[in-house]
Each structure stands twice: as structure tokens, then as C-alpha cells.
Coordinates of C-alpha atoms in Angstrom, one line a residue:
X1 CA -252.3 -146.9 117.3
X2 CA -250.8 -150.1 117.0
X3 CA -250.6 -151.3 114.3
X4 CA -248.8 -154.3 114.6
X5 CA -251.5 -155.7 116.7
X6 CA -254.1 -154.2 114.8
X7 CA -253.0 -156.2 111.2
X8 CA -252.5 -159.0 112.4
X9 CA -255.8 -159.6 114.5
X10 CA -257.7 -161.1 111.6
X11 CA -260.2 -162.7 113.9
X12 CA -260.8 -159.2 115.4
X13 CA -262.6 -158.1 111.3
X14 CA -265.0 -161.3 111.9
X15 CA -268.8 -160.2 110.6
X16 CA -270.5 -158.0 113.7
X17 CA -273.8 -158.3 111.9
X18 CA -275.5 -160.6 114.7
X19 CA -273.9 -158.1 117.1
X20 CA -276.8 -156.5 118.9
X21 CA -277.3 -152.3 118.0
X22 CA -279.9 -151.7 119.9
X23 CA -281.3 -150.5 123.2
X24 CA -278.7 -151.2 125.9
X25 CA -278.4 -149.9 129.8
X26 CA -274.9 -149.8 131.1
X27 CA -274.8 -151.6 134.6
X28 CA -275.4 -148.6 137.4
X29 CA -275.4 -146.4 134.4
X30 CA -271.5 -146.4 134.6
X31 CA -269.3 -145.0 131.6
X32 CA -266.3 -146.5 130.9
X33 CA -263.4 -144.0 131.7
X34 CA -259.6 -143.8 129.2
X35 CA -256.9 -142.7 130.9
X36 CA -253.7 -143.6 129.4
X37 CA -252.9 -142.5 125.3
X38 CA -250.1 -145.3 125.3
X39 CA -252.2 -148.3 126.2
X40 CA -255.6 -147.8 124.4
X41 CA -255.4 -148.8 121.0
X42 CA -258.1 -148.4 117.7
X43 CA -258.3 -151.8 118.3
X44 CA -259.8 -151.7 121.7
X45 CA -261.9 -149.1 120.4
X46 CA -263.3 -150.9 117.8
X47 CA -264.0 -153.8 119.8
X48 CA -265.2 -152.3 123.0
X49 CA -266.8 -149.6 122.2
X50 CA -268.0 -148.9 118.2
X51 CA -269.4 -152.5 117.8
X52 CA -271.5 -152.8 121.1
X53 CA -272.7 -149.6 120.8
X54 CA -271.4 -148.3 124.3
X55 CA -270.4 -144.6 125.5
X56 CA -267.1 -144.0 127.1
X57 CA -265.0 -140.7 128.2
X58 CA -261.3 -140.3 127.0
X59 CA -258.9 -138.4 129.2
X60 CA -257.7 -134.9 129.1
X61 CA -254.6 -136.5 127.5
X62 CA -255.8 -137.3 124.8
X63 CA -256.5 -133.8 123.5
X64 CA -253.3 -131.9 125.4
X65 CA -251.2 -131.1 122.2
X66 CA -254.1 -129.6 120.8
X67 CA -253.8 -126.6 120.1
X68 CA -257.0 -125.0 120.7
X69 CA -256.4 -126.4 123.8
X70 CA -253.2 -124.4 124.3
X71 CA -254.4 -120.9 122.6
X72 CA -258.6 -121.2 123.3
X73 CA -257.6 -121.2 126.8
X74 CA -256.3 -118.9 129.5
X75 CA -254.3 -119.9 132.3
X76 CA -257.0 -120.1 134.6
X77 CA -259.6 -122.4 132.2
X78 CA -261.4 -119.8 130.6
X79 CA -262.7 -119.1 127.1
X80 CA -259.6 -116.7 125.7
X81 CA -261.5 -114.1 124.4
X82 CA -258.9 -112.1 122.9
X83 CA -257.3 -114.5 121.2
X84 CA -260.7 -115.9 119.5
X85 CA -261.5 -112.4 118.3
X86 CA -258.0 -112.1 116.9
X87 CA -258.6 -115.0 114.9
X88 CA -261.7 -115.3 114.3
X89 CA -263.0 -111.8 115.2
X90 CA -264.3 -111.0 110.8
X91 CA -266.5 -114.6 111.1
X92 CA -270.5 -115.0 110.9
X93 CA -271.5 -117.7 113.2
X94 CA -274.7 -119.7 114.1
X95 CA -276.3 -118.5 117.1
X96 CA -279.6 -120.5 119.1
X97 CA -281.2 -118.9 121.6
X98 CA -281.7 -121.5 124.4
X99 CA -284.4 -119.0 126.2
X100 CA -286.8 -120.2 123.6
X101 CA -288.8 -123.3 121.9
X102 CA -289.2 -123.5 118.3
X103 CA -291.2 -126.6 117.0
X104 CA -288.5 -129.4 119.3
X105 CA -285.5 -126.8 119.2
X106 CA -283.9 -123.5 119.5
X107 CA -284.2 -120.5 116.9
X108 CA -281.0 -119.6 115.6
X109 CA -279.8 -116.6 114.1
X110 CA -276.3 -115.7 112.0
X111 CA -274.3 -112.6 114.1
X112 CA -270.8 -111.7 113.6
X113 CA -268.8 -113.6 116.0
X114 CA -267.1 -110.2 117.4
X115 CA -270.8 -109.6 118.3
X116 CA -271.3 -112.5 120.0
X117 CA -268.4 -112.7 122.4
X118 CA -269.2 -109.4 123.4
X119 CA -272.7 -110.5 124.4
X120 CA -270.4 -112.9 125.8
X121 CA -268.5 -110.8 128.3
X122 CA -271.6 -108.7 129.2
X123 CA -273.5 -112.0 129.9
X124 CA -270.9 -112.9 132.4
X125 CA -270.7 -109.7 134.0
X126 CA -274.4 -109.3 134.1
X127 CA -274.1 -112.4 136.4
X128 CA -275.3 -114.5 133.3
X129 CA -278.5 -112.7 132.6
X130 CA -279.6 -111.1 129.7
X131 CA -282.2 -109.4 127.6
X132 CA -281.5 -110.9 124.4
X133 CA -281.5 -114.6 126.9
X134 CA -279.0 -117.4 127.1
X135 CA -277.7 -117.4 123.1
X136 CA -275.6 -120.2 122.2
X137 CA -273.2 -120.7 119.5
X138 CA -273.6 -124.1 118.0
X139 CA -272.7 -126.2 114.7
X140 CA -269.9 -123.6 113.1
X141 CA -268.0 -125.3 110.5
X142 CA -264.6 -123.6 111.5
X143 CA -262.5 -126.5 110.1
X144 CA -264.2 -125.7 106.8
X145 CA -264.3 -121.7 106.8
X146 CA -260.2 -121.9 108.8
X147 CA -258.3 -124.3 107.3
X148 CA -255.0 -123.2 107.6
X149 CA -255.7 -122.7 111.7
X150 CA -254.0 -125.2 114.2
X151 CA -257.4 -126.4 116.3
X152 CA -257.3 -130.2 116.6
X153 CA -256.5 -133.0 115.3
X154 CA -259.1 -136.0 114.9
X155 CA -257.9 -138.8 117.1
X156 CA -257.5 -142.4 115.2
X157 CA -260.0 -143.8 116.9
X158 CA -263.0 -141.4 115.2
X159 CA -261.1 -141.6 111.8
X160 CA -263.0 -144.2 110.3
X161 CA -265.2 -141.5 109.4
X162 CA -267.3 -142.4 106.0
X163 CA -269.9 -138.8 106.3
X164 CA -267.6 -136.2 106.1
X165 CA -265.4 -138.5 103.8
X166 CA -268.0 -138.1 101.6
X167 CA -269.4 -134.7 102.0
X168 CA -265.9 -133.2 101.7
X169 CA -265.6 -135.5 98.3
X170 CA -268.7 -133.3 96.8
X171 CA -267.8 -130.4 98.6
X172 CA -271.2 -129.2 99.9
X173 CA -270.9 -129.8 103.8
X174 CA -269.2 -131.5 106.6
X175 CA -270.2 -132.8 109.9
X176 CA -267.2 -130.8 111.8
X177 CA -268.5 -128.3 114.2
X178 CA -267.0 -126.0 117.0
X179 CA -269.9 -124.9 119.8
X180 CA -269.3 -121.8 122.2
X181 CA -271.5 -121.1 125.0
X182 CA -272.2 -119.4 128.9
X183 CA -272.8 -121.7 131.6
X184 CA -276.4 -122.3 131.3
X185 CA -276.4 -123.1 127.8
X186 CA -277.9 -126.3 126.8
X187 CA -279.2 -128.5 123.9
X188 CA -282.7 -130.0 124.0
X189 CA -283.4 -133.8 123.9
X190 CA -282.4 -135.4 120.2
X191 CA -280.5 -137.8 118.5
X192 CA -277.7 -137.5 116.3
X193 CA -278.0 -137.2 112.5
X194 CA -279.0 -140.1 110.3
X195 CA -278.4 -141.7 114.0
X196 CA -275.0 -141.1 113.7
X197 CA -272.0 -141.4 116.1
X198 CA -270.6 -138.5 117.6
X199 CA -267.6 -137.3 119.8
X200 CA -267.1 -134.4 121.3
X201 CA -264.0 -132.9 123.3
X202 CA -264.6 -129.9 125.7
X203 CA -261.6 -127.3 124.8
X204 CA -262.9 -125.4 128.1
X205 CA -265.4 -125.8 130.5
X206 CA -267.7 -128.7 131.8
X207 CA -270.7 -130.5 130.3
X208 CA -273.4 -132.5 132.3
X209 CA -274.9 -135.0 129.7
X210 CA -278.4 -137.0 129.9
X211 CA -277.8 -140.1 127.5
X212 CA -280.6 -142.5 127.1
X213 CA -279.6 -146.1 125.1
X214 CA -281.0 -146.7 121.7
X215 CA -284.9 -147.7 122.3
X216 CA -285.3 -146.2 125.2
X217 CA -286.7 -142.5 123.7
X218 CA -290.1 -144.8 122.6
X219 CA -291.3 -144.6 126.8
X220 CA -290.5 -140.9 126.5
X221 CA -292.9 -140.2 123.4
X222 CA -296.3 -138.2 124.2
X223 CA -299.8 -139.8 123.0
X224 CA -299.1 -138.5 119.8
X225 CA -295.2 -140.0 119.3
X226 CA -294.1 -137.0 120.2
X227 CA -290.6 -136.5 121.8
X228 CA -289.8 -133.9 124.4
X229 CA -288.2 -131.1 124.1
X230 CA -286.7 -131.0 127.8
X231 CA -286.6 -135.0 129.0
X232 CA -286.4 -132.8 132.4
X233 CA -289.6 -131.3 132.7
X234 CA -292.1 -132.2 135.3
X235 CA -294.9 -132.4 132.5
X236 CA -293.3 -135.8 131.7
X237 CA -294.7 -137.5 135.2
X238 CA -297.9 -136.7 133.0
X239 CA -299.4 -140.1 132.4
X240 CA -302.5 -138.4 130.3
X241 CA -299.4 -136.8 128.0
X242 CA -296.5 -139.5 128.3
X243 CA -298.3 -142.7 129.5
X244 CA -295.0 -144.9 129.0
X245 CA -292.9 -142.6 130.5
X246 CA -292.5 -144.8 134.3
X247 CA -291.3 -147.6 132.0
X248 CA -287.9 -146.0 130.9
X249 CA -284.9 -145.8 132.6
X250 CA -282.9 -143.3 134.4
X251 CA -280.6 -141.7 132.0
X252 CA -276.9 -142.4 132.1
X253 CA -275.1 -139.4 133.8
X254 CA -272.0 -138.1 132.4
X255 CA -270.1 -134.7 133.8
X256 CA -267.3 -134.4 131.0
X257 CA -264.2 -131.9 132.5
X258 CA -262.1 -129.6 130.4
X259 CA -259.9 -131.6 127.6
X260 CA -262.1 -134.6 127.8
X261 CA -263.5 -136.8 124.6
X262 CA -267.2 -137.8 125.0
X263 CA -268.1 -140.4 122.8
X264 CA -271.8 -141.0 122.1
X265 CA -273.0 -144.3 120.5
X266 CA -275.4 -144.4 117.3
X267 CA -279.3 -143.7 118.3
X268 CA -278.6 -142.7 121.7
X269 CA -280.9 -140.1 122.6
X270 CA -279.4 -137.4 124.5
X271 CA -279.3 -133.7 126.6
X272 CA -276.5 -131.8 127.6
X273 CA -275.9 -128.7 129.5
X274 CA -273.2 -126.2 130.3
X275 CA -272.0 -126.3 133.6
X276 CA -269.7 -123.6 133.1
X277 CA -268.7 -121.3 129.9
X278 CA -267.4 -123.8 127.5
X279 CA -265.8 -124.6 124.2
X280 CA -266.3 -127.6 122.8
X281 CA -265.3 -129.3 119.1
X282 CA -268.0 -132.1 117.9
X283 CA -268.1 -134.3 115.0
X284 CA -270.6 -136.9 113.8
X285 CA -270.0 -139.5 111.8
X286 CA -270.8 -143.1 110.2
X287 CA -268.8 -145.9 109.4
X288 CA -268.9 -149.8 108.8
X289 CA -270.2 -150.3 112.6
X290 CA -273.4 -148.2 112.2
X291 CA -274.2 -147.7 108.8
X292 CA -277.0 -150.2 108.5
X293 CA -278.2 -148.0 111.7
X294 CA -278.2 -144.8 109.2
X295 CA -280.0 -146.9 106.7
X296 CA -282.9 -148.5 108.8
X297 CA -283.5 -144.4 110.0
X298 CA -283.8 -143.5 106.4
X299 CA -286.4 -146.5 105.7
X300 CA -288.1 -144.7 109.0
X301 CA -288.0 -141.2 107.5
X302 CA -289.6 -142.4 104.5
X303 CA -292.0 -144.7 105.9
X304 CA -293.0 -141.7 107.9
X305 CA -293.4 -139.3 105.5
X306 CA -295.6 -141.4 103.1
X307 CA -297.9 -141.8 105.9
X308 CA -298.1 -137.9 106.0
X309 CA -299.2 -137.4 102.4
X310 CA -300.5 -141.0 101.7
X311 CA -303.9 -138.9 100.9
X312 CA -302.1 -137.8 97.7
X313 CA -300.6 -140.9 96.2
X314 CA -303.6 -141.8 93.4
X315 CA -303.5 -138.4 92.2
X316 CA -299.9 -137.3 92.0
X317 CA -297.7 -139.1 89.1
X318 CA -294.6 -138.6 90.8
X319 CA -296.0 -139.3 94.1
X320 CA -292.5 -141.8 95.0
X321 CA -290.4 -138.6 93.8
X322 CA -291.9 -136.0 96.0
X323 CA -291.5 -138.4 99.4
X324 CA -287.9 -138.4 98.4
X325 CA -287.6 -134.6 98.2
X326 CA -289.3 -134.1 101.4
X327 CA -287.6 -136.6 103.1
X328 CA -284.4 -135.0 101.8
X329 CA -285.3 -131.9 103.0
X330 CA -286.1 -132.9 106.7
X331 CA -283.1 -135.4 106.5
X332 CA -280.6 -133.7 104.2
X333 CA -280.4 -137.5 102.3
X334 CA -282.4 -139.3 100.0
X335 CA -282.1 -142.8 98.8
X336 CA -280.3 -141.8 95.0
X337 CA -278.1 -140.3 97.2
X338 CA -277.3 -142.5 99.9
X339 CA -276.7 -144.9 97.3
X340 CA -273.7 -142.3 96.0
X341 CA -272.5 -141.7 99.4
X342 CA -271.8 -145.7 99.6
X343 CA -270.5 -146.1 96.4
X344 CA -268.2 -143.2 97.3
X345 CA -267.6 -145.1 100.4
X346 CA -266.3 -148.4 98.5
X347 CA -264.6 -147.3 95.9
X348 CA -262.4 -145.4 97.9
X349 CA -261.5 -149.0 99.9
X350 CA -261.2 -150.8 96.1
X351 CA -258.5 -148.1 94.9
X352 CA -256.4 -148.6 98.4
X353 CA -256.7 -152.4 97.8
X354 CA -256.1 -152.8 94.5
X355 CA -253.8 -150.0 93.5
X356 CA -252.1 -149.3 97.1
X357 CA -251.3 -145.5 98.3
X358 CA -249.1 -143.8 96.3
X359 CA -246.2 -141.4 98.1
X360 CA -248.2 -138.0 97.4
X361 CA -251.5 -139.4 98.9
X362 CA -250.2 -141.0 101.8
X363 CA -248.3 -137.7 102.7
X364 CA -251.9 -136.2 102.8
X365 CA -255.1 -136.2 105.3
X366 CA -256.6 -137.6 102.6
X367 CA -259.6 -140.2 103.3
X368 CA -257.4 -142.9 101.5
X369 CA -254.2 -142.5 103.8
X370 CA -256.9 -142.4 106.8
X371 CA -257.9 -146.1 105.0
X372 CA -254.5 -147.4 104.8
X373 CA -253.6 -146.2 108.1
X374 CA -256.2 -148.5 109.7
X375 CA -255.2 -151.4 107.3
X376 CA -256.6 -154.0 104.9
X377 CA -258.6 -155.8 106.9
X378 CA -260.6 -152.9 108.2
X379 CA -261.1 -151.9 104.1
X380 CA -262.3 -155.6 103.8
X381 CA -264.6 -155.4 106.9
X382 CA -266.1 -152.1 105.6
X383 CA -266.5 -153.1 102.4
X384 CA -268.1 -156.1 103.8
X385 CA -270.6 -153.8 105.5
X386 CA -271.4 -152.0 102.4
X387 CA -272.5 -154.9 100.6
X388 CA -274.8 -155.9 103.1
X389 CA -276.4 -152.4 103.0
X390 CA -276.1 -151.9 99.1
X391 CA -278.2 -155.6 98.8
X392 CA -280.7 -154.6 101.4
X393 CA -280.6 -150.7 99.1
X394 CA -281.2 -152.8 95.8
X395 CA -283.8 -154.6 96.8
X396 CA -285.7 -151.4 98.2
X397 CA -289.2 -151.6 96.7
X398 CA -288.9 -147.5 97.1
X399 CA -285.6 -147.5 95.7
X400 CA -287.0 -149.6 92.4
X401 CA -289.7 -147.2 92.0
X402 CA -287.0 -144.4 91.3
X403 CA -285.3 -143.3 88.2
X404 CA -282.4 -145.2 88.7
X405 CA -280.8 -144.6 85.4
X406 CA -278.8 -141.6 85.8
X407 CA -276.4 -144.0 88.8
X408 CA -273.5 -145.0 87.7
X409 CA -272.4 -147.3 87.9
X410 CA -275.6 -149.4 88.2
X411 CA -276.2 -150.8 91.7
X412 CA -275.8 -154.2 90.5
X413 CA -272.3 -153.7 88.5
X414 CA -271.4 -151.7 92.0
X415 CA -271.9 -154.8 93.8
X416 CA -270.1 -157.0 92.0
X417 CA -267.2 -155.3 91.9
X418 CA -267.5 -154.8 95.9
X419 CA -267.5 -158.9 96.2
X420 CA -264.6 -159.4 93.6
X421 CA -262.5 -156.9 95.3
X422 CA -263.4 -158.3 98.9
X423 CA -262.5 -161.8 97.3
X424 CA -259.3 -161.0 95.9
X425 CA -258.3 -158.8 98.9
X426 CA -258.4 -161.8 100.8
X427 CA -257.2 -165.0 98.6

């Protein structure tokens, strides 16, 4: 990155909030292409890409010192099964089998992952066909369960990453996943989580990907509001089942080739597909750009699941309480928490500003060396960000209606100390 340029654009950390998130069609569906690691910095990035909400594909150099890139690999572009059962042989993975529908997505199942590779190599040699169907590895956490292993390393443009800053802070999950699948494997139509952005690099292999701009997924809803499962299938030229369906647009096409960085904006809906056997390492994640993206789908989530039991709000006392645990449980998040995860958020950015990065932290991936790295001004912008979401939070007539005593420190002492840092960050 360059950081020279990066400090000292000041205008570049101006407030994005009239800076239009939503539904957007690139010109002839075209997808901006990277080629050269030298010339693109996080600025560029930032600008081009993470505020307008737009897709792009970065080049097979940016991933080439990987080294899953060197050891997942043979010399001919293929999975390295050898080496992955070396290493991994002893794991338990996540397994979906793509053959068949559950509710909008695959079942999935936990095998050994010695197990699965050799379904793996029969599958291929059965001329992909098999009993058990077209199985598909997808969402392992092998950063969290392999530490110590040499896989990748998270380019600086994806490192303002404020979810698994936070989930690795409570140690309970990440966001980090590694998927593993035969040509023919595929994921059905969704968005990311909380509407997240996401990246993913393929290791090996090619990917065909059917991305659809933020708004665009309300002409593919069924009678009911029902998304499809396979945006794909001929039922959708139903106008009986999907009468808005001739009013969306064509999707925008990518084909991603072996080492390249996919980089999906927040709310895009989106399909993908194995064209050939392929490894591929994904992360999602939030940050200043999107986050009031995250917190208008959690208003949604809400919204919609106090519609579903609406019936039972006179006679349940804790009525409020209950939408919250099922909305965590659909979502993962609730609103006591999402108010933790920003608090964790900012007062990570008011300990770099205001005591600096000590030696022994800054030597570390550590989410605080990842903050100074990208500078003050990008602490000030996303602290900016958070105080914006934190008001709109506070002034949640759901959020009131909670048991807000046990936060601390109280939303309203959080925000003040947000503005005086942002204030004295920039006198």
C-alpha cells in the first residue's frame, strides 16, 4: 500500500453517507479487472470500489506468494490431494450435498476430510457421477482449527475487516472459510451475511458467478416474497409464480481463473458454480463503508420476524425479548449485541488514537496494527461511521424496549466518548 499517498489524502476520508449503496447495473455488465500489485493501492480500493459498492476481479498476482497456492496445487492446476490429506488428512469438515434442496439450500453433513477427498478421487474417476451426488465442502474454518499452517495471507485491501475483528475478540466464530469442491459444484442464489462484503480467491480451479446489484433480487421474489433457490431455472419465466421477474436485469457474468480475488459488493445477490474441481478461500466481512448496510438488514430481520408472531404480542410479557432470540437465531446477531460488536469496533480505533501502537502490538496481526497500518484518518472515518450507526442504534424504539442495563458502557457515554475522540483526533 502506499502509504504516503494514503495519509496525506485527507479529502479522500470526506463523509460517503450521501454516497448511493444501493441497486446499481454496471454498464454492459462489465467487471473492472486488477492486473498490476505495484500500481493499485488501498486507496484506489477504497475509493473505487468499497464506497460505490462495485465488483471487481484482482489478478492471479495478487495471491502468487501464497502458499496454498504453491503446496494446494500440482503442477498441472489440480487440487494436490496428497498433500491436503498430509495436512489435513485427521480434520472433520462441512459437507453440502448440492444434488439436493433443503428449505433455499443444501443439507450438509460433518465427514472426516480423508473421507471426503476420497469421494473426491472416485467422483472424478467415475466421470463425476456419484451415488452419494455432487457433495461439496463449504464454510471450513481452517484458519481457526490450523493456525500455525502457511495458507494465505489477507490482502490490505480486505483488512479493514470489523466482523472477524470482533468475533475473534470473543472468541466464538470467524467469518474465514476455505471451500473444496468437483466441477459441478455450486451454491444456490443468496446474499452474504448481515449483507456483508465478501472476497474470495480461487487456489485452483474456475468459478462462473451470477451477481445481481443490491435491489435487484425484489423482481426475482415469488408471489409470496419468496427467493429462488436456482435464479436459473425455467420456472422463473413463470409469471403466475414470479410476476416481476421480466423487470430484472441480466446478471453480471464473471468466470474467475485460478489465483484470482473476486470481490463481491454488500447486498449483491449472487450464484456461483464450479467449472472445474476447485479450491477456493472466502472471507466476509463489514467495515465503515457498509455497516449501516448490516444495520438496516438487522431492522429487516426484525421487522420481519415480529410480523411472524405479531399474533402473540398481547399475551407474551417478554414479547420484544423473544423477537430478539429468534432473530438471533436465524441471523446469529441481535441488537444487545450488535451494539457490543460496535463498541468493540470503536474502542479499538480510540486506543490507537489516543495511546498509539506500542512495539509488541504492532509486531502482531493484531486488529490494532491492521488500524494503524491503514492510518489515522481511516480510524477517524470509521469512527465517524460508527457514530452515525450507534445514534440511529440509540434511538431504536426496539432497542429502548430492551434491558439495556447490563451494556457497558451505556450507549450514550459510548457516544460521547466516540465524538471527543473523533474531535481531538483531528484538532
Amino acid at each position: 500500500m502506499d502509504r504516503a499517498t494514503f495519509a496525506c489524502s485527507t479529502a479522500f476520508f470526506h463523509d460517503y453517507s450521501s454516497s448511493s449503496q444501493g441497486a446499481f447495473c454496471l454498464p454492459g455488465g462489465h467487471v473492472d479487472f486488477i492486473e498490476k500489485v505495484e500500481s493499485f493501492t488501498y486507496s484506489d480500493f477504497f475509493r473505487d470500489y468499497l464506497i460505490p459498492n462495485h465488483p471487481c476481479i484482482f489478478s492471479a498476482k495478487f495471491t502468487e506468494d501464497w502458499g496454498s497456492r504453491r503446496n494446494w496445487v500440482t503442477w498441472d492446476g489440480k487440487p494436490n490431494f496428497d498433500h491436503l490429506l498430509q495436512k489435513f488428512g485427521e480434520a472433520v469438515v462441512p459437507v453440502a450435498n448440492c444434488d439436493v434442496k433443503e428449505y433455499n439450500s443444501n443439507p450438509k453433513e460433518q465427514l472426516p476430510f480423508k473421507e471426503y477427498i476420497n469421494y473426491w478421487k472416485e467422483y472424478i474417476k467415475n466421470d463425476y457421477h456419484s451415488s452419494r451426488g455432487c457433495l461439496y465442502l463449504k464454510d471450513w474454518h481452517l484458519s481457526r482449527a490450523f493456525p500455525e499452517q502457511d495458507v494465505y495471507t489477507t490482502p490490505v485491501y480486505f483488512s479493514s475487516d470489523w466482523l472477524n475483528e470482533y468475533w475473534d475478540a470473543i472468541a466464538v466464530d470467524d467469518y474465514r472459510f476455505v471451500y473444496m469442491g468437483p466441477k459441478g459444484s455450486w451454491t444456490p442464489f443468496h446474499a452474504d451475511v448481515f449483507r456483508s462484503y465478501s472476497w474470495s480467491a480461487n487456489i485452483c480451479g474456475r468459478k462462473k458467478w451470477l451477481l445481481y446489484p443490491a435491489g435487484q433480487e425484489e423482481y426475482l421474489k415469488d408471489h409470496h416474497g419468496n427467493l429462488p433457490f436456482d435464479v436459473t431455472a425455467p420456472g422463473l419465466q413463470d409469471r403466475s409464480v414470479y410476476p416481476r421477474y421480466n423487470q430484472s436485469q441480466p446478471p453480471v457474468e464473471i468466470v474467475q481463473e485460478a489465483g484470482e480475488i473476486v470481490f463481491i459488493p454488500s447486498g449483491w445477490h449472487h450464484q456461483v458454480y464450479n467449472l472445474e474441481d476447485t479450491i477456493s478461500i472466502n472471507h466476509n466481512w463489514v467495515n465503515g463503508c457498509n455497516v449501516a448496510i448490516m444495520w438496516c438488514f438487522l431492522q429487516d430481520e426484525l421487522a420481519a420476524v415480529q410480523r411472524e408472531i405479531s399474533e402473540w404480542k398481547i399475551p407474551m410479557d417478554d414479547w420484544h425479548l423473544q423477537c430478539q432470540l429468534i432473530m438471533k437465531s436465524c441471523t446469529g446477531i441481535d441488537y444487545k449485541e450488535f451494539y457490543n460488536f460496535l463498541k468493540v469496533i470503536a474502542e479499538n480505533r480510540i486506543s490507537v488514537l489516543e495511546n498509539g501502537l506500542d512495539d509488541e502490538a504492532s509486531a502482531k496481526n493484531t486488529p490494532k496494527a491492521a488500524i494503524s497500518t491503514l492510518g489515522m484518518l481511516h480510524a477517524v472515518f470509521d469512527l465517524k461511521r460508527t457514530v452515525k450507526v450507534l445514534t440511529s442504534l440509540s434511538a431504536n424504539e426496539d432497542f429502548k424496549k430492551l434491558d439495556l442495563t447490563s451494556l457497558s458502557p451505556p450507549p450514550e457515554a459510548l457516544l460521547h466518548h466516540l465524538k471527543a475522540a473523533i474531535d481531538t483526533a483531528l484538532l
